[in-house]
Amino acid sequence: MAIKDLTTEQRNPASMHIDTVSTAEMVKIMNEEDKKVAIAVGTQDAQIAKAIDGAAERYKKGGRLVYIGAGTSGRLGVLDAAELVPTYGIKPERAIGLIAGGQGAMYKAVEGAEDDTDLGAKDLKKLNLNEKDTVLGIAASGRTPYVIGGLEYANKVGALTISIACVKDSEIGKHANIAIEAVVGPEIVTGSTRMKAGTAQKMILNMISTGVMIRQGKVFENVMIDVLPTNSKLVDRAGRIISAVTAATQEQALEALKKADNDVPLAITMIKTKTDKVAAQKLLEQYNGNVSEVIKNN
């Protein structure tokens, strides 16, 4: 399909006069169109769930989340990868964002980079991509050559491939094990896919990466528990986390944290299973460090 015929490139009837209406009306038009984004993303629930399960399984075996895209799509991938490190305490090499044209393209467009199919493959080769990894190819138009080249190479090495596009029957979807296609419709400003399409992609990436982290045991109930209490402020926060999910007093929580050598998941396990440090450690080892699985089965 020619670029001019893509859904993302069509004119939006609702915003035909957005340049002449009042600012309040302009904002209302934007908000009304943005309401459609969550609905479009919701049509892809089953595919997103498949992506989470597949990526979580490989991540658990030591694989990485690798994002690849160009322009806004590439920047969103880099952002998602970068945010996982401080949010869930993972090592930077476990979540990697690649953007066509390299790091400089985060701030300034690199001409022709997104049109180079070979470049996508070359960037992944530099990472020594393998079958344990998951590659998320992101392109609002669903046809970016850089992303297609990356997905083709990822398939060759046996990595899990996931595509995220905002058009139906996307080209990148044809090169992915799991195709996610949230069709948000024409943009408020024609062709400005950093708007509705970008919002949809951010929502989908949030779901996938958060889902993968939940499946790694980084969350208990709805609380992030894999925190590193490296100073007095963080020790206090860790105590409050333990107290919140165990109903222990802050004093009891801090005592358990001390006995667990400042390991929050271990302290929670000790309290919830009424065991000592050694027994709790064995339970966590049995369930790959996942506190939720320990509690559910004991």
Phi, psi and omega in degrees: 000134179293150182305319183297340182265355180292147178304321183292346183256001182279159177278141182264116181302330184288342184238023183302329183242029183295341180280348184240350181283170177293161180297322179297318179292322177303312180296320179298318178300315179299315181297319180297320179289323180295334178298334182285341185295310182298325178295316179297317179296323180298334178291347184253016183308314184296319180291322178295320178297319177299319180297316179298311182298316180294315181291322180296320180298317181287322179298320180298333180271007178103004180286173182241158169263120181238120181259139180220129181191179179230153178058223180303317180300318179294319180296321179295323177294315178299317180299314181298317179297315183295322183288335181295327185297303179286330184290316184244007174067029179271164178285143183304329182285354180272346178221115188233130177252125178247132178235137181305123181100356177084185185304325180299334181288350175296331186245335183216131182299137176255110187302131173082347185298319184287344180270001183263102180298319182295329183297323178299316179294318181298318180296324178285325178299323180298336180272358186055050181306142179219181187291348178276345186276161174238128179249124178254109179268123188241126178200115181303317181285343180072018185218014183295119182303320179303317181288318179301316179299320179294317180294320179299316179293318180299321178296322181297323182270359176088012177289157174285132181244131180232130177249144179231111183226170179239026175226156179280146178053050183292155177293319181294331178296331179288346182249015184236149175292324180229119181255125177248122185226094180266102184274101185271353179088179181302145181285160179296318171251116190311123176083356181275078187284005172283353183269257184298316180296318179297320179296317178298315180297319179297318179299316181294316179297319176303315181297313183295308184293321178294318178299318178297318180293322177299317181291345176271359181085017180283350182230137173238130192056246176235031183242134175289122185245348183272066180251152181252104181282084186265355176213174186299323179297316181287331175296316178298317179296318179299320178298319179293324177296312180298317179298319183296323185262354181240349184070012175285157175288163178301321179296315178295321180296315180293326177294317178295321179298319179296316180294332181270012181056043177066022177264106186297309178303322179294317179298317179298316180297318178301315182289312185292327181261358180054047180236169177273181185301314183296313180295320180295321178299319180296320178296317180295321177297320181298325183249033175052037176077009184266105183299319181302318180291323178300309184294321182296328186254005180223000000 
